[in-house]
mmCIF file of C-alpha atoms in Angstrom:
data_model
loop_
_atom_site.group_PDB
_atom_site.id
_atom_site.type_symbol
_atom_site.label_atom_id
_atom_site.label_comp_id
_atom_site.label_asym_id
_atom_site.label_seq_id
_atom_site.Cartn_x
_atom_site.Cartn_y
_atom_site.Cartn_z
ATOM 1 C CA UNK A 1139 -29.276 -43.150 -39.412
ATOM 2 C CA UNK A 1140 -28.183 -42.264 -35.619
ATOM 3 C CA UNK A 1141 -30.997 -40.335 -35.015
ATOM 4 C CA UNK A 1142 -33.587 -43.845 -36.541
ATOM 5 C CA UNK A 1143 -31.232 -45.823 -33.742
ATOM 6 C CA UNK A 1144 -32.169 -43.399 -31.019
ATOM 7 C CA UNK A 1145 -35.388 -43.102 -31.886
ATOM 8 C CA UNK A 1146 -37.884 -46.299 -32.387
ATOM 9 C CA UNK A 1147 -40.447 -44.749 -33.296
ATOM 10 C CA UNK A 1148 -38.573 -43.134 -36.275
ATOM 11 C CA UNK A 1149 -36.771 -46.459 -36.818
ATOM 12 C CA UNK A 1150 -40.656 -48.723 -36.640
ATOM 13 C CA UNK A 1151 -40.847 -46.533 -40.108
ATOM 14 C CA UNK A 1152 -38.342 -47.593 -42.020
ATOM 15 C CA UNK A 1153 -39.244 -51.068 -40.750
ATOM 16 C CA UNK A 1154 -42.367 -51.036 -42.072
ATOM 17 C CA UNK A 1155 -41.418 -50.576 -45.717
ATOM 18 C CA UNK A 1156 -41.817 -53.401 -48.071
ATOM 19 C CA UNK A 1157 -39.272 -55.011 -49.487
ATOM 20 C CA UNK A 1158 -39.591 -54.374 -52.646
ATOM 21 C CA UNK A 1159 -39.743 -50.858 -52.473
ATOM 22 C CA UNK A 1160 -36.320 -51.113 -50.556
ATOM 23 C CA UNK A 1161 -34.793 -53.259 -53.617
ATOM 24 C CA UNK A 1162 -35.963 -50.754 -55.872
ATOM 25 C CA UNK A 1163 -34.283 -48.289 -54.029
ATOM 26 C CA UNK A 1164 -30.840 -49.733 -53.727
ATOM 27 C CA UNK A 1165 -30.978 -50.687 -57.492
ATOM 28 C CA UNK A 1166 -31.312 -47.194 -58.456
ATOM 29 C CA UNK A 1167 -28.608 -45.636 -55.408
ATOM 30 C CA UNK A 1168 -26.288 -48.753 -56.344
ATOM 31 C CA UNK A 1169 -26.778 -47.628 -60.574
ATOM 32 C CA UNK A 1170 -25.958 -44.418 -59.757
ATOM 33 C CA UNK A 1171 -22.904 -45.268 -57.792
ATOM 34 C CA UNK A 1172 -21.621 -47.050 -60.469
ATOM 35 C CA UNK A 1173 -22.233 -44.423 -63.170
ATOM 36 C CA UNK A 1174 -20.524 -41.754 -61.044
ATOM 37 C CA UNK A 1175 -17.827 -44.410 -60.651
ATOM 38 C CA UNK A 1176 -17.310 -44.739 -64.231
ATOM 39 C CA UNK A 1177 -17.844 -41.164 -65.476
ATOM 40 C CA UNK A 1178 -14.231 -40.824 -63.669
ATOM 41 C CA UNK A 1179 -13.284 -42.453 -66.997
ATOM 42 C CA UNK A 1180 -14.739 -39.755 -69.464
ATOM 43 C CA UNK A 1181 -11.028 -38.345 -69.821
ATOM 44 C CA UNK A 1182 -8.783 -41.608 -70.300
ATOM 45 C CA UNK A 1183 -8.213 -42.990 -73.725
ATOM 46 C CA UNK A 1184 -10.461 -46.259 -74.128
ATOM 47 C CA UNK A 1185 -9.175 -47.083 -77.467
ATOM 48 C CA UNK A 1186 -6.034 -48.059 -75.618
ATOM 49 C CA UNK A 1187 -5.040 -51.765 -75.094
ATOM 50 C CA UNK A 1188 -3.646 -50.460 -71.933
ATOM 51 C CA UNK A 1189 -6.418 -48.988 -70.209
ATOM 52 C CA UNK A 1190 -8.893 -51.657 -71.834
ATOM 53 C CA UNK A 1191 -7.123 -54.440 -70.181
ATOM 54 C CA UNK A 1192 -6.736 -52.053 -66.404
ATOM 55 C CA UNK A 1193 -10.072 -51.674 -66.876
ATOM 56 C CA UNK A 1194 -11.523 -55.161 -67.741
ATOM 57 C CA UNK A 1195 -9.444 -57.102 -65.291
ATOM 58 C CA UNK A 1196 -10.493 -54.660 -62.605
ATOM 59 C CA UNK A 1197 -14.009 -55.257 -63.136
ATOM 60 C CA UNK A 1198 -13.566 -59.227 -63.575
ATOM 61 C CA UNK A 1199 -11.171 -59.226 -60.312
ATOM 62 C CA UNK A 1200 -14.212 -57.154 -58.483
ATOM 63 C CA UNK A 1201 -17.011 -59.594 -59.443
ATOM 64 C CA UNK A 1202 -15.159 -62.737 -58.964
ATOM 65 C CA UNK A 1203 -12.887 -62.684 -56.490
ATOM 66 C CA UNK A 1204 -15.820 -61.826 -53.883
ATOM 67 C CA UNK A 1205 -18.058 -64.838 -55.517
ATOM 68 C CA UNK A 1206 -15.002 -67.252 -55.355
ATOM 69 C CA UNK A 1207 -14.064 -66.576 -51.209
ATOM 70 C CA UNK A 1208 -18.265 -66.783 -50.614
ATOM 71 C CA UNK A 1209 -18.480 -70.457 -51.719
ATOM 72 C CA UNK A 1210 -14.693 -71.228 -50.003
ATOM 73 C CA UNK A 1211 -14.990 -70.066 -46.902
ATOM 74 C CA UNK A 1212 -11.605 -71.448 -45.271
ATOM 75 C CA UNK A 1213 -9.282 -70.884 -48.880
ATOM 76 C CA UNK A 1214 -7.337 -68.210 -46.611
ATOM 77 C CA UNK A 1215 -5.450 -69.504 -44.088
ATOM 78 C CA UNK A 1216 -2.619 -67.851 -42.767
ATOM 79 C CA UNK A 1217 -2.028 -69.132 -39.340
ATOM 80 C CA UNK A 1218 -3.779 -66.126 -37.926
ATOM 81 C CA UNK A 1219 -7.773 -66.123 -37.014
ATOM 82 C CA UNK A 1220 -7.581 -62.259 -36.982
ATOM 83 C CA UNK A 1221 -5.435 -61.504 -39.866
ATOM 84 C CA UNK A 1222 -7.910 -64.237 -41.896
ATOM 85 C CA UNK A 1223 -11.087 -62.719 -40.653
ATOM 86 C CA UNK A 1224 -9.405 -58.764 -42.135
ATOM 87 C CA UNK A 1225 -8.214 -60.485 -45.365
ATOM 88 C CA UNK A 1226 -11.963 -62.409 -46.023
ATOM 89 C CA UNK A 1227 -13.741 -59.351 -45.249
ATOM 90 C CA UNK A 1228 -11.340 -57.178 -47.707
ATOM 91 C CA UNK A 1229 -11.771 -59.785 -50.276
ATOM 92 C CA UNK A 1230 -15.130 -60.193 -50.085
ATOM 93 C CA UNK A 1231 -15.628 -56.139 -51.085
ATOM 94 C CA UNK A 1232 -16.108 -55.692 -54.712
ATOM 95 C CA UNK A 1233 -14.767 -52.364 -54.229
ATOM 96 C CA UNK A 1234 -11.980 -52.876 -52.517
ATOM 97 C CA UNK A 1235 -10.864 -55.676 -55.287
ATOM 98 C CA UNK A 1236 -11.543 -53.691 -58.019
ATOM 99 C CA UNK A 1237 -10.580 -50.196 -57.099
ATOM 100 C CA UNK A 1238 -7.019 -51.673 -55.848
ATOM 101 C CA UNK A 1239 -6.284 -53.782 -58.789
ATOM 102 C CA UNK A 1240 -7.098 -50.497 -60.664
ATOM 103 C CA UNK A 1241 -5.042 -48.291 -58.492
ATOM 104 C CA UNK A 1242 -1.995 -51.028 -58.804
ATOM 105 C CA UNK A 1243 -2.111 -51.663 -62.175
ATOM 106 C CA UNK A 1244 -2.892 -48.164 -63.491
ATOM 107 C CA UNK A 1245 0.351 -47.015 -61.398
ATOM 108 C CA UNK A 1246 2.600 -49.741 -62.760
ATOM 109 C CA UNK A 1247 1.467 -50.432 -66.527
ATOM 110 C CA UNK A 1248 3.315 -47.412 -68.424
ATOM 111 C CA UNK A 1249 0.983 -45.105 -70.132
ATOM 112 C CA UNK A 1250 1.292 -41.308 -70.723
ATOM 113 C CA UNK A 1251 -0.227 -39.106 -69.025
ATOM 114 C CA UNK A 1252 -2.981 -38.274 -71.863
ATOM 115 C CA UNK A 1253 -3.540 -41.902 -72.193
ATOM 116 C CA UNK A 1254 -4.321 -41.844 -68.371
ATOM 117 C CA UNK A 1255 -6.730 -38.778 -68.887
ATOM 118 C CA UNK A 1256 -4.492 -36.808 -66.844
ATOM 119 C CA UNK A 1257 -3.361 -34.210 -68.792
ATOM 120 C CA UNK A 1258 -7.145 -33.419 -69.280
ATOM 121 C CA UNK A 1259 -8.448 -33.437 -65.393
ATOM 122 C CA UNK A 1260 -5.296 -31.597 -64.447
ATOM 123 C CA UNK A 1261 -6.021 -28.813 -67.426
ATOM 124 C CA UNK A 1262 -9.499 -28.408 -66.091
ATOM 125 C CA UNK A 1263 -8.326 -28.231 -62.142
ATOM 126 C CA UNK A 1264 -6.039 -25.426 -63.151
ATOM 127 C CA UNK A 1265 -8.543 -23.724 -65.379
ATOM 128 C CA UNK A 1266 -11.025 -23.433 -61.851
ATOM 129 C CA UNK A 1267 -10.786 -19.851 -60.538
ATOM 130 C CA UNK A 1268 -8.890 -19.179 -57.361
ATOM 131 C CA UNK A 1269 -12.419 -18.569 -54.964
ATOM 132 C CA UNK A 1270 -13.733 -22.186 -56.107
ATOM 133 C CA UNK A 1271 -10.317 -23.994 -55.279
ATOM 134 C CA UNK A 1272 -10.585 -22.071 -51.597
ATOM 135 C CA UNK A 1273 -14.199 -23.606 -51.682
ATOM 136 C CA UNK A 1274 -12.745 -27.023 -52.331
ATOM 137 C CA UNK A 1275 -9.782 -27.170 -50.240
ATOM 138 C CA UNK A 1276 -12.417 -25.496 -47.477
ATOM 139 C CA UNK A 1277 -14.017 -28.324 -48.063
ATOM 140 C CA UNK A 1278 -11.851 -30.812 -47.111
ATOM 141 C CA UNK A 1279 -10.817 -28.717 -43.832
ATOM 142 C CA UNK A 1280 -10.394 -31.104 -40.692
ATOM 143 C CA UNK A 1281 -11.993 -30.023 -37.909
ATOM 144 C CA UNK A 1282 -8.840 -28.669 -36.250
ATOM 145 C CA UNK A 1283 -4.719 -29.065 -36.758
ATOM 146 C CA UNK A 1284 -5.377 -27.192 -40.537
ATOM 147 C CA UNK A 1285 -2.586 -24.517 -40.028
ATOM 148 C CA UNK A 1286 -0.093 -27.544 -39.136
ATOM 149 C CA UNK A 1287 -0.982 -29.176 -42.662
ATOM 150 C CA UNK A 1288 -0.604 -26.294 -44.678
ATOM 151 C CA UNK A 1289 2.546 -25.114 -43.389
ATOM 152 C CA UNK A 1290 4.132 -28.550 -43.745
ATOM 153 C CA UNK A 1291 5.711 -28.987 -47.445
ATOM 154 C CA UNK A 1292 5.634 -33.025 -47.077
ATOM 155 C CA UNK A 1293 1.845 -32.786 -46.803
ATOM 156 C CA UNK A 1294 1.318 -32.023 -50.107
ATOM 157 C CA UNK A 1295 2.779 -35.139 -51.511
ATOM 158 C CA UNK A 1296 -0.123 -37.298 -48.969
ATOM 159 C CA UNK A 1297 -3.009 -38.223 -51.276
ATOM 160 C CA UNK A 1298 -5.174 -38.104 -48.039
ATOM 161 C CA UNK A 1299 -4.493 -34.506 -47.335
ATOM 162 C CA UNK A 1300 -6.259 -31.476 -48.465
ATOM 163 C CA UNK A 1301 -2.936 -29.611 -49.639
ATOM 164 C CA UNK A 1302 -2.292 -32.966 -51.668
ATOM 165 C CA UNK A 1303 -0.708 -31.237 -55.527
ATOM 166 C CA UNK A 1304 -1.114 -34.576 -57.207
ATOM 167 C CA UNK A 1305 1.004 -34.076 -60.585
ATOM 168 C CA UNK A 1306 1.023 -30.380 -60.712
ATOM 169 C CA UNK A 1307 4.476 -30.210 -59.390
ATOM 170 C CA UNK A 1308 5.159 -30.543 -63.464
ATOM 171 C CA UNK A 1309 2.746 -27.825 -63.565
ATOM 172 C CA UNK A 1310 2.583 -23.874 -62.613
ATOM 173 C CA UNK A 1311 1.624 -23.895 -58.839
ATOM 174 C CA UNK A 1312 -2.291 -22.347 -58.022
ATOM 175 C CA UNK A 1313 -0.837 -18.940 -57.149
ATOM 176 C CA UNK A 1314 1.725 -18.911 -60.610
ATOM 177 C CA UNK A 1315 -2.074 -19.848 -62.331
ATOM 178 C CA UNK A 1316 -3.730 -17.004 -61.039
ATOM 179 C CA UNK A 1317 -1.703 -14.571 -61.131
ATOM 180 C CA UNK A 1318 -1.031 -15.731 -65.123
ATOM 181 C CA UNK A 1319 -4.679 -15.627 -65.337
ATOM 182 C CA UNK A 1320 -5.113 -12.214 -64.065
ATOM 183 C CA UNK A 1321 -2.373 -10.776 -65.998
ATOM 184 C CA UNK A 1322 -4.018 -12.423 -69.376
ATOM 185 C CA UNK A 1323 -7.816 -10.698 -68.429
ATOM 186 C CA UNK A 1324 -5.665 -7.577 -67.737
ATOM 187 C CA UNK A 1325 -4.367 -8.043 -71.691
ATOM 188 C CA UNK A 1326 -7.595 -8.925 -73.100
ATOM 189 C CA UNK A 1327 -9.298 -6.052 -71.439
ATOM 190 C CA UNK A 1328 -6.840 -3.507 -72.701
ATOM 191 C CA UNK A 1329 -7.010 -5.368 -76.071
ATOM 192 C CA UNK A 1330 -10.836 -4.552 -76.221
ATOM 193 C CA UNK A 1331 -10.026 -0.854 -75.073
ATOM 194 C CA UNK A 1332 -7.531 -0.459 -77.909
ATOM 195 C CA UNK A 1333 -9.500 -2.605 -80.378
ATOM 196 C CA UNK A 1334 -13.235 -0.318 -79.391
ATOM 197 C CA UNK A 1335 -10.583 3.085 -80.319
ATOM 198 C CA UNK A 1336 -10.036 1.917 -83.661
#
């Protein structure tokens, strides 16, 4: 995208494709957003009242609140041109709508943690081998000030940071899992040794 900007001739491209090739294109990107979106819910328990209702309202909140500010315009008035003009353009994001009611009412409504599927995504996390959870937390890396965020213990309660330990704190921590993990292939090997003698 910077590089089309800087370059017209690169940018009289794009241009020049029809628009119905472009609507075709954002129907399948914007599908596949949403599947991705929703195979985050392959773990939680959709039998549930609970989740049924986090889930429906979400989605109802996303579609309609957007639709509702688009036909009235001045509905938010709060005495403040700039705080108006942040709060229409928030509202006015599906996402934003959706994914927050989500995020509030999935954090308030009581529900177990299997019911919330995280039991399940936290089993798998912890099942990953040491090497691919360096890979993911490499990742993350910011471009500099890493050593400060690992060494601080408040980080890893800050969704937004790469040391973040989510729920695990109930949990064995990553080094506890390995070296469990390496003692229990140490076991089955010598199980196989002994097992091969007999």
């Amino acid at each position: 995208m910077l590089i089309s900007g800087v370059l017209t001739k690169l940018c009289a491209v794009f241009v020049t494709i029809p628009d119905p090739v472009l609507g075709g294109a954002y129907l399948t990107v914007f599908g596949l957003i949403i599947s991705v979106g929703l195979s985050n819910l392959q773990y939680v328990d959709l039998n549930s009242s609970r989740n049924l209702y986090i889930v429906g309202t979400s989605l109802m909140f996303g579609i309609g609140v957007p639709i509702w500010l688009k036909d009235n315009k001045n509905s938010i008035n709060t005495g403040n041109d700039v705080i108006d003009e942040i709060f229409q353009v928030l509202l006015s994001t599906s996402m934003f709508v959706g994914g927050g009611l989500a995020f509030f009412l999935d954090n308030t409504i009581p529900g177990t943690a299997k019911e919330r599927g995280m039991s399940t995504w936290l089993l798998k996390d912890n099942s990953n081998t040491s090497t691919s959870k360096e890979a993911k937390i490499s990742t993350y890396d910011m471009p500099f000030g890493n050593e400060a965020i690992y060494r601080s213990k408040w980080t890893s309660y800050i969704p937004i940071c790469p040391n973040f330990l989510s729920h695990r704190h109930n949990l064995a921590s990553p080094k506890e899992l390995t070296d469990s993990k390496e003692k229990m292939d140490k076991k089955s090997s010598i199980t196989s040794i002994d097992q091969t003698h007999f």
